[in-house]
Tab-separated table of C-alpha atoms and ligand atoms in Angstrom:
chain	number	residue	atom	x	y	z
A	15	UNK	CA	85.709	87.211	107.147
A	16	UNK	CA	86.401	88.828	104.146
A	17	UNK	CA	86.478	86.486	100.989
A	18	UNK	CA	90.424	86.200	100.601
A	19	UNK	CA	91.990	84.884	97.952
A	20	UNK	CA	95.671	83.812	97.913
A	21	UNK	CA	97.418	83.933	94.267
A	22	UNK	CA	100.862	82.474	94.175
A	23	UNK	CA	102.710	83.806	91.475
A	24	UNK	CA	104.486	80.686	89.399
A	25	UNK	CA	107.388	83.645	88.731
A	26	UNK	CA	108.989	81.533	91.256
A	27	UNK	CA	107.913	77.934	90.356
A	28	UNK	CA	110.014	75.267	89.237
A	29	UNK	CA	110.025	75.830	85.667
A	30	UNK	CA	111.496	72.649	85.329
A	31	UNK	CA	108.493	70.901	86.206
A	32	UNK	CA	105.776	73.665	86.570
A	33	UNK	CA	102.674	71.875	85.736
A	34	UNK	CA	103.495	69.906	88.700
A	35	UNK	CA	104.512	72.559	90.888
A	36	UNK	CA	101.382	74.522	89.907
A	37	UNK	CA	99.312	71.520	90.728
A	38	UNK	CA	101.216	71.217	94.340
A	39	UNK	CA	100.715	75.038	95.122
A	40	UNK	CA	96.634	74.136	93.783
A	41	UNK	CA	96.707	71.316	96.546
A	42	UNK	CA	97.937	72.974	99.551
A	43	UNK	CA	95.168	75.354	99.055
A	44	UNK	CA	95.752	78.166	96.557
A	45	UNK	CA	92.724	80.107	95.033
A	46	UNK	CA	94.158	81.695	92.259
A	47	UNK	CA	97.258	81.090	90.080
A	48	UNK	CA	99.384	84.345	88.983
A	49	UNK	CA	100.667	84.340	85.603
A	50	UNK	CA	103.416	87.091	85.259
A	51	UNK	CA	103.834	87.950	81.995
A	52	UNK	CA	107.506	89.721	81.205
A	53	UNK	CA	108.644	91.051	77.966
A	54	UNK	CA	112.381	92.222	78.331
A	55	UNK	CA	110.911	95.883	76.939
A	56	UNK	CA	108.281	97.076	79.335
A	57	UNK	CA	110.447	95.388	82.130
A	58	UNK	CA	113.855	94.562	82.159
A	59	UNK	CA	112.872	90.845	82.343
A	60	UNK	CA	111.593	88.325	80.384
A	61	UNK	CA	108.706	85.357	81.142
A	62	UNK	CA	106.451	83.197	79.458
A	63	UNK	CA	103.472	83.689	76.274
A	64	UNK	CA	100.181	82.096	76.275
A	65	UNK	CA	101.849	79.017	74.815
A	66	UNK	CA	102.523	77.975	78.795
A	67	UNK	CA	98.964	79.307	80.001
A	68	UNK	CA	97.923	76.905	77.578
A	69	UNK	CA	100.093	74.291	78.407
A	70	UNK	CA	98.678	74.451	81.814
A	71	UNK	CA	95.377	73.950	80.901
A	72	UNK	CA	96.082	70.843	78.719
A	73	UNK	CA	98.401	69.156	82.192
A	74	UNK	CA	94.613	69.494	83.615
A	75	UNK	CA	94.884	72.797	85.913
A	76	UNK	CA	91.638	74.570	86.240
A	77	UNK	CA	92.190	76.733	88.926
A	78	UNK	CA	91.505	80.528	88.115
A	79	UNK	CA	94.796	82.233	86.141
A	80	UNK	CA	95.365	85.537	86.535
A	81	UNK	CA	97.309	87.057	83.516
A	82	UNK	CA	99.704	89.748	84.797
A	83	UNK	CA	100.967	91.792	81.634
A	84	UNK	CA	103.996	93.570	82.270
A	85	UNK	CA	104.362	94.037	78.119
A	86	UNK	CA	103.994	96.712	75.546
A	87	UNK	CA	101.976	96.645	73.312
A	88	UNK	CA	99.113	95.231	74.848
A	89	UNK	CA	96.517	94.555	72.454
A	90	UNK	CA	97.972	92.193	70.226
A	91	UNK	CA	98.434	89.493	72.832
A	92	UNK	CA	95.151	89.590	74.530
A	93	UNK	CA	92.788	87.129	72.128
A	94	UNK	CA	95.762	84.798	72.285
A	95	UNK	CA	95.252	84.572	76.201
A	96	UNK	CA	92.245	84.634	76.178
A	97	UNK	CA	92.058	81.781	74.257
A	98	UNK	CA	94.792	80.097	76.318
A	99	UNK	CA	92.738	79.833	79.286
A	100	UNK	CA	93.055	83.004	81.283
A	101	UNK	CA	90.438	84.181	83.425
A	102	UNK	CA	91.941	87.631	84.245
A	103	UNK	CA	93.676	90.070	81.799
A	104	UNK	CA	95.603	93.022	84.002
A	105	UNK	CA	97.846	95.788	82.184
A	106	UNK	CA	99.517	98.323	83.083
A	107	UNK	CA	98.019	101.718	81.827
A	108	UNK	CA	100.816	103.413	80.497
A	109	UNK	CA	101.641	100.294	78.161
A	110	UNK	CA	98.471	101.161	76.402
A	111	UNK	CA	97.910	103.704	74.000
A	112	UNK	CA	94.286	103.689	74.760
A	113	UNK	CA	92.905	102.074	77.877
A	114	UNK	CA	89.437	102.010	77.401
A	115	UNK	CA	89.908	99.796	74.076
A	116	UNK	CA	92.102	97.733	75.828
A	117	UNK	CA	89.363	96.795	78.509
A	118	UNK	CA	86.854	96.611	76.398
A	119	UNK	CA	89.083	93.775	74.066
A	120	UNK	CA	90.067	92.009	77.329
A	121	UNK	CA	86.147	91.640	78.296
A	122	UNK	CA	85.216	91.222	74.449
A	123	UNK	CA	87.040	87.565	74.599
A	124	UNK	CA	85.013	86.601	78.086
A	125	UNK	CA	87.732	87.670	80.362
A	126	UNK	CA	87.893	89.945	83.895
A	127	UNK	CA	89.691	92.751	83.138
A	128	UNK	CA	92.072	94.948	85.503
A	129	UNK	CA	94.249	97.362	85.598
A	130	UNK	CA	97.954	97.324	87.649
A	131	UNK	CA	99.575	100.431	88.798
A	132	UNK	CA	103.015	100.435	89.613
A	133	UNK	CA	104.222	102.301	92.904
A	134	UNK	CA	104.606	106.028	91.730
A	135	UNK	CA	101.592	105.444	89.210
A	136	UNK	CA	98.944	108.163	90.417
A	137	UNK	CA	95.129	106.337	91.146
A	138	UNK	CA	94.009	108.883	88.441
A	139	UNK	CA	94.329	106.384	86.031
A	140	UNK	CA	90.591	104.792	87.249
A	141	UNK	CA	89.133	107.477	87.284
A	142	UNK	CA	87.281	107.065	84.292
A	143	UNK	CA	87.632	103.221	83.792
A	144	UNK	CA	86.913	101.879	87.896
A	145	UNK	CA	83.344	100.753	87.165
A	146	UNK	CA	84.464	98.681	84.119
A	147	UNK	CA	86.693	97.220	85.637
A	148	UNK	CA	86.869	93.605	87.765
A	149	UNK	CA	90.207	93.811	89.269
A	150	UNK	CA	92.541	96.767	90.403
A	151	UNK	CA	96.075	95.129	90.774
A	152	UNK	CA	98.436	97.238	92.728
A	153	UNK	CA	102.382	96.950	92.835
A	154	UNK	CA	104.002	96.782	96.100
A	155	UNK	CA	107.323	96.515	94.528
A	156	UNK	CA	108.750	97.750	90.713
A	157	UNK	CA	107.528	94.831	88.349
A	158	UNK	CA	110.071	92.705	86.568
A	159	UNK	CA	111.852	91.023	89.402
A	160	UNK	CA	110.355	87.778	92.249
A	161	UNK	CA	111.818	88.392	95.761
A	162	UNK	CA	112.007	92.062	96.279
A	163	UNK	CA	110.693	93.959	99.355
A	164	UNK	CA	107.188	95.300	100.084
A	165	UNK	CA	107.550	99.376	99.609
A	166	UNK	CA	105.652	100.827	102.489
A	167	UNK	CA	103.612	103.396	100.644
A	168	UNK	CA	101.397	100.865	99.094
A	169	UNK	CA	99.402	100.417	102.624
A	170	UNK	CA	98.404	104.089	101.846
A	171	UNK	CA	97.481	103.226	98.266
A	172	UNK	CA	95.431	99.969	99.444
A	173	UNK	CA	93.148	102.188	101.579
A	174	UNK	CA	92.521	104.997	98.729
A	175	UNK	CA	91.648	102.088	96.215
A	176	UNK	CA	89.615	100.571	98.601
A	177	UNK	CA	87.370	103.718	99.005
A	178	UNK	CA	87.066	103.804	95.760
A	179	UNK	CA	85.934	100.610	95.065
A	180	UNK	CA	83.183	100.673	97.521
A	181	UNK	CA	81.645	103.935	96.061
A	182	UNK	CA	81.146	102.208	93.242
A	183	UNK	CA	78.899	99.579	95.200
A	184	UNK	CA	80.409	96.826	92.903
A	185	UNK	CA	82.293	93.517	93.131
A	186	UNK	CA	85.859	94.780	91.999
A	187	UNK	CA	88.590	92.631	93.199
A	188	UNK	CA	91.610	94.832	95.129
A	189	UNK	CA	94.791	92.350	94.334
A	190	UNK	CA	98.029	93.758	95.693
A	191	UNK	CA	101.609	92.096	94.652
A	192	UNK	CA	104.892	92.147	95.368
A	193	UNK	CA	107.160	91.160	98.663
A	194	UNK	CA	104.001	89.872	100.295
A	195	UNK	CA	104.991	87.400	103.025
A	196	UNK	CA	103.958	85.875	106.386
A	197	UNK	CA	104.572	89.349	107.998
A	198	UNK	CA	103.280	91.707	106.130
A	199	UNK	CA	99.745	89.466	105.008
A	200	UNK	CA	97.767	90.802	107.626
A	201	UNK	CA	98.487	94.547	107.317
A	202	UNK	CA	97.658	94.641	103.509
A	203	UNK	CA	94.427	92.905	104.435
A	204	UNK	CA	93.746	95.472	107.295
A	205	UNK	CA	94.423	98.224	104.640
A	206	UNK	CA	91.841	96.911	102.523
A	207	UNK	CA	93.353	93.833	99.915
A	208	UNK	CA	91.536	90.751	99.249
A	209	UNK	CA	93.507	89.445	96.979
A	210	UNK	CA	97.360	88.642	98.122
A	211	UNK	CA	99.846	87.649	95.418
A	212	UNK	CA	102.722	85.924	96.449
A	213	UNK	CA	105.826	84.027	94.697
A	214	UNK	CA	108.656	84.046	96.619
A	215	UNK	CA	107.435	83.232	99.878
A	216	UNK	CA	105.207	80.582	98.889
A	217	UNK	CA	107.068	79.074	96.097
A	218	UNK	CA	110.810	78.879	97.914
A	219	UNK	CA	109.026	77.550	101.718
A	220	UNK	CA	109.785	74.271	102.237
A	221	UNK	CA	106.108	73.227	102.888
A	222	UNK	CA	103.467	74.993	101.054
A	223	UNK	CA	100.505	73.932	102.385
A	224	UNK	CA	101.828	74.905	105.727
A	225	UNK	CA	102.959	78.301	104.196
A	226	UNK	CA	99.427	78.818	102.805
A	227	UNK	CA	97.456	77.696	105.803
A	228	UNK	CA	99.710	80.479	108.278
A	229	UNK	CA	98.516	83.042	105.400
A	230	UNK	CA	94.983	81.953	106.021
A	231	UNK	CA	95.183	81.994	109.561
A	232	UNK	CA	96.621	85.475	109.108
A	233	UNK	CA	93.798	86.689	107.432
A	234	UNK	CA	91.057	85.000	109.609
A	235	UNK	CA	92.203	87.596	112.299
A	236	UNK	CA	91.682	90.633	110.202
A	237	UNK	CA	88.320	92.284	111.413
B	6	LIG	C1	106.824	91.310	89.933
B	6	LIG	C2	105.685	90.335	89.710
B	6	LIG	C3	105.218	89.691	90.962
B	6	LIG	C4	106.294	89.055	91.764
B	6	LIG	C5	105.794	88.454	93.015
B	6	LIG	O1	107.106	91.958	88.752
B	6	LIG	O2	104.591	90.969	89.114
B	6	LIG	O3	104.117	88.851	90.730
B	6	LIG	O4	107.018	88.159	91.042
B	6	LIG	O5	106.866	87.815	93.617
B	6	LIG	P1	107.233	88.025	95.133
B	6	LIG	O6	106.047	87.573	95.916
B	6	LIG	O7	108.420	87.162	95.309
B	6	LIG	O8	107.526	89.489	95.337
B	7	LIG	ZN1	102.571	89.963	89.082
Protein backbone atom coordinates (compact mmCIF):
# COMPACT_ATOMS: atom_id res chain seq x y z
CA UNK A 1 0.00 0.00 0.00
CA UNK A 2 0.70 3.29 -0.91
CA UNK A 3 1.89 5.60 2.04
CA UNK A 4 -1.53 7.53 2.65
CA UNK A 5 -1.87 10.24 4.58
CA UNK A 6 -5.23 11.59 5.87
CA UNK A 7 -5.26 15.56 6.62
CA UNK A 8 -8.39 16.78 8.28
CA UNK A 9 -8.88 20.22 7.66
CA UNK A 10 -9.71 22.12 11.25
CA UNK A 11 -11.96 24.57 8.68
CA UNK A 12 -14.54 22.56 10.31
CA UNK A 13 -13.31 22.12 13.94
CA UNK A 14 -14.82 23.42 16.91
CA UNK A 15 -13.30 26.69 17.11
CA UNK A 16 -14.60 26.92 20.38
CA UNK A 17 -12.31 24.51 21.71
CA UNK A 18 -9.91 23.65 18.77
CA UNK A 19 -6.81 22.69 20.50
CA UNK A 20 -8.87 20.00 21.85
CA UNK A 21 -10.63 19.07 18.87
CA UNK A 22 -7.31 19.04 16.96
CA UNK A 23 -5.89 16.80 19.59
CA UNK A 24 -9.15 14.35 19.25
CA UNK A 25 -8.90 14.28 15.33
CA UNK A 26 -4.67 13.55 16.23
CA UNK A 27 -5.99 10.54 18.41
CA UNK A 28 -8.33 8.76 16.24
CA UNK A 29 -5.53 8.55 13.85
CA UNK A 30 -4.91 11.60 11.67
CA UNK A 31 -1.46 12.09 9.90
CA UNK A 32 -1.53 15.48 9.02
CA UNK A 33 -3.44 18.58 10.26
CA UNK A 34 -4.79 21.14 7.44
CA UNK A 35 -4.52 24.65 8.23
CA UNK A 36 -6.78 26.71 5.79
CA UNK A 37 -5.75 29.94 5.66
CA UNK A 38 -8.68 32.56 4.33
CA UNK A 39 -8.30 36.18 3.78
CA UNK A 40 -11.80 37.68 2.79
CA UNK A 41 -9.76 39.08 -0.58
CA UNK A 42 -8.35 36.12 -2.41
CA UNK A 43 -11.55 34.20 -1.21
CA UNK A 44 -14.67 35.43 -0.20
CA UNK A 45 -13.98 34.05 3.33
CA UNK A 46 -12.08 34.70 6.12
CA UNK A 47 -9.88 32.18 8.67
CA UNK A 48 -7.20 32.25 10.99
CA UNK A 49 -3.14 33.92 10.99
CA UNK A 50 -0.21 32.19 12.34
CA UNK A 51 -1.20 33.52 15.76
CA UNK A 52 -3.53 30.07 15.98
CA UNK A 53 -0.78 27.79 14.21
CA UNK A 54 1.11 28.98 17.00
CA UNK A 55 -1.29 28.59 19.51
CA UNK A 56 -1.44 25.03 18.55
CA UNK A 57 1.91 24.34 19.03
CA UNK A 58 2.10 25.89 22.56
CA UNK A 59 -1.53 23.44 23.62
CA UNK A 60 1.31 20.67 22.76
CA UNK A 61 0.20 19.47 19.07
CA UNK A 62 3.06 18.20 17.07
CA UNK A 63 1.50 16.53 14.44
CA UNK A 64 2.58 17.77 10.86
CA UNK A 65 0.50 21.26 9.81
CA UNK A 66 -0.08 21.87 6.54
CA UNK A 67 -0.51 25.67 5.81
CA UNK A 68 -3.13 26.13 3.07
CA UNK A 69 -2.87 29.89 1.81
CA UNK A 70 -5.83 30.98 0.13
CA UNK A 71 -4.39 34.89 0.56
CA UNK A 72 -2.88 37.59 -1.53
CA UNK A 73 -0.11 38.69 -1.13
CA UNK A 74 1.79 35.83 -0.24
CA UNK A 75 5.13 36.71 0.75
CA UNK A 76 4.68 38.77 3.61
CA UNK A 77 3.07 36.09 5.73
CA UNK A 78 5.33 33.23 5.08
CA UNK A 79 8.40 33.83 7.84
CA UNK A 80 5.57 34.44 10.26
CA UNK A 81 4.37 30.72 9.63
CA UNK A 82 7.10 29.49 9.39
CA UNK A 83 7.99 30.49 12.57
CA UNK A 84 4.58 29.46 13.95
CA UNK A 85 5.18 25.93 13.46
CA UNK A 86 4.15 24.98 9.97
CA UNK A 87 5.65 22.25 8.21
CA UNK A 88 4.06 22.90 4.76
CA UNK A 89 3.60 26.31 3.00
CA UNK A 90 1.02 25.81 -0.22
CA UNK A 91 -0.15 28.95 -2.40
CA UNK A 92 -1.96 29.41 -4.96
CA UNK A 93 0.04 30.62 -8.10
CA UNK A 94 -1.87 33.33 -9.30
CA UNK A 95 -1.73 35.06 -5.72
CA UNK A 96 1.91 35.47 -6.40
CA UNK A 97 3.52 37.90 -8.41
CA UNK A 98 6.48 35.71 -8.78
CA UNK A 99 6.35 32.03 -7.94
CA UNK A 100 9.69 30.98 -8.00
CA UNK A 101 10.60 33.63 -5.11
CA UNK A 102 7.81 32.57 -3.33
CA UNK A 103 9.12 28.85 -3.14
CA UNK A 104 12.28 29.62 -2.68
CA UNK A 105 11.16 32.00 0.71
CA UNK A 106 8.83 29.15 1.82
CA UNK A 107 11.95 26.58 1.73
CA UNK A 108 14.41 29.49 2.89
CA UNK A 109 12.58 29.33 6.54
CA UNK A 110 12.90 25.20 6.62
CA UNK A 111 9.51 24.56 5.27
CA UNK A 112 7.95 22.01 2.33
CA UNK A 113 6.73 24.03 -0.14
CA UNK A 114 3.65 23.42 -2.63
CA UNK A 115 1.72 24.77 -4.87
CA UNK A 116 -2.51 24.51 -5.03
CA UNK A 117 -4.36 24.85 -8.21
CA UNK A 118 -7.82 25.57 -8.17
CA UNK A 119 -10.24 23.58 -10.60
CA UNK A 120 -9.97 25.58 -13.97
CA UNK A 121 -6.20 26.41 -13.06
CA UNK A 122 -4.22 24.82 -16.13
CA UNK A 123 -1.13 22.18 -14.74
CA UNK A 124 1.11 24.65 -16.73
CA UNK A 125 1.76 26.37 -13.76
CA UNK A 126 4.57 23.38 -12.70
CA UNK A 127 5.97 23.32 -15.42
CA UNK A 128 8.90 25.09 -14.50
CA UNK A 129 8.66 24.85 -10.63
CA UNK A 130 7.54 20.64 -10.22
CA UNK A 131 11.04 19.54 -9.19
CA UNK A 132 11.25 22.25 -6.46
CA UNK A 133 8.54 21.54 -5.21
CA UNK A 134 7.36 18.95 -2.12
CA UNK A 135 3.71 19.07 -2.43
CA UNK A 136 1.21 19.69 -5.40
CA UNK A 137 -2.20 20.49 -3.66
CA UNK A 138 -5.10 20.22 -5.98
CA UNK A 139 -8.72 21.72 -5.48
CA UNK A 140 -11.58 19.48 -5.89
CA UNK A 141 -13.93 22.20 -5.10
CA UNK A 142 -13.57 26.43 -5.42
CA UNK A 143 -11.55 27.37 -2.15
CA UNK A 144 -13.17 29.55 0.45
CA UNK A 145 -16.04 27.44 1.61
CA UNK A 146 -16.00 23.60 4.09
CA UNK A 147 -18.79 21.25 2.85
CA UNK A 148 -19.06 21.67 -0.83
CA UNK A 149 -19.11 18.81 -3.40
CA UNK A 150 -16.20 16.99 -5.08
CA UNK A 151 -16.19 18.44 -8.94
CA UNK A 152 -15.64 15.41 -11.07
CA UNK A 153 -12.93 16.74 -13.32
CA UNK A 154 -10.35 16.63 -10.67
CA UNK A 155 -10.05 12.58 -11.09
CA UNK A 156 -8.70 13.64 -14.57
CA UNK A 157 -6.38 16.22 -13.04
CA UNK A 158 -5.13 13.62 -10.24
CA UNK A 159 -3.89 11.26 -12.99
CA UNK A 160 -2.02 14.11 -15.18
CA UNK A 161 -0.27 15.34 -11.87
CA UNK A 162 0.52 12.05 -11.01
CA UNK A 163 2.48 11.43 -14.31
CA UNK A 164 4.13 14.19 -13.73
CA UNK A 165 5.35 13.64 -10.54
CA UNK A 166 6.80 10.33 -11.28
CA UNK A 167 8.92 11.67 -14.26
CA UNK A 168 10.51 13.58 -12.02
CA UNK A 169 11.63 10.34 -10.00
CA UNK A 170 11.14 12.41 -6.74
CA UNK A 171 9.23 12.28 -3.44
CA UNK A 172 6.52 15.05 -4.21
CA UNK A 173 3.47 14.68 -2.20
CA UNK A 174 -0.01 14.72 -4.56
CA UNK A 175 -2.63 16.22 -1.77
CA UNK A 176 -6.10 16.68 -3.23
CA UNK A 177 -8.95 18.74 -1.17
CA UNK A 178 -12.23 19.50 -1.16
CA UNK A 179 -15.70 17.34 -0.75
CA UNK A 180 -13.58 14.29 -0.03
CA UNK A 181 -15.71 11.77 1.88
CA UNK A 182 -16.25 8.04 2.60
CA UNK A 183 -17.37 7.63 -1.09
CA UNK A 184 -15.33 9.24 -3.08
CA UNK A 185 -11.73 8.26 -0.88
CA UNK A 186 -11.00 5.41 -2.85
CA UNK A 187 -11.40 6.79 -6.40
CA UNK A 188 -9.04 9.82 -5.75
CA UNK A 189 -6.56 7.28 -4.45
CA UNK A 190 -7.07 5.02 -7.59
CA UNK A 191 -6.47 8.24 -9.68
CA UNK A 192 -3.28 8.74 -8.12
CA UNK A 193 -3.65 11.01 -4.48
CA UNK A 194 -1.82 10.17 -1.44
CA UNK A 195 -2.69 12.72 0.43
CA UNK A 196 -6.69 13.16 1.21
CA UNK A 197 -7.82 16.37 2.90
CA UNK A 198 -10.92 16.30 4.55
CA UNK A 199 -13.05 18.74 6.96
CA UNK A 200 -16.43 18.23 6.72
CA UNK A 201 -16.73 14.67 6.75
CA UNK A 202 -14.38 14.04 9.41
CA UNK A 203 -14.93 16.95 11.58
CA UNK A 204 -19.10 16.88 11.62
CA UNK A 205 -19.13 12.49 12.01
CA UNK A 206 -20.15 11.65 15.15
CA UNK A 207 -17.13 9.30 15.81
CA UNK A 208 -13.90 10.19 14.30
CA UNK A 209 -11.82 7.55 14.88
CA UNK A 210 -14.40 5.37 13.31
CA UNK A 211 -14.66 7.92 10.39
CA UNK A 212 -10.86 7.78 9.95
CA UNK A 213 -10.38 4.07 10.30
CA UNK A 214 -13.38 3.43 7.21
CA UNK A 215 -10.99 6.02 5.23
CA UNK A 216 -8.09 3.75 5.94
CA UNK A 217 -9.77 0.72 5.18
CA UNK A 218 -10.77 2.48 1.96
CA UNK A 219 -7.46 3.03 0.95
CA UNK A 220 -5.96 -0.40 1.98
CA UNK A 221 -8.05 -1.73 -1.05
CA UNK A 222 -6.59 0.55 -3.61
CA UNK A 223 -4.00 -1.57 -5.68
C1 LIG B 1 -11.70 24.92 0.91
C2 LIG B 1 -10.61 24.43 1.84
C3 LIG B 1 -10.74 22.99 2.18
C4 LIG B 1 -12.07 22.60 2.70
C5 LIG B 1 -12.17 21.16 2.99
O1 LIG B 1 -11.44 26.22 0.54
O2 LIG B 1 -9.35 24.64 1.28
O3 LIG B 1 -9.67 22.56 2.98
O4 LIG B 1 -12.45 23.35 3.77
O5 LIG B 1 -13.41 20.94 3.55
P1 LIG B 1 -14.38 19.80 3.06
O6 LIG B 1 -13.65 18.52 3.26
O7 LIG B 1 -15.56 19.96 3.93
O8 LIG B 1 -14.68 20.06 1.60
ZN1 LIG C 1 -7.54 23.60 2.14
Amino acid sequence: MKDYKIAPSILSADFSRLGEDVEKVINSGADIIHFDVMDNHYVPNLTFGPMVCSALRDYGITSPIDVHLMIKPVDRIIPDFAKAGADYITFHPEASDHIDRTIGLIKEHDCKAGIVLNPATPLSYLEHCLNKLDMVLLMSVNPGFPGQKFIEGTYNKISLVRELIDKTGKDIRLEVDGGINLENIAKVASAGADTFVAGSSIFNSKDYEKTIKSMRDLLSQVS
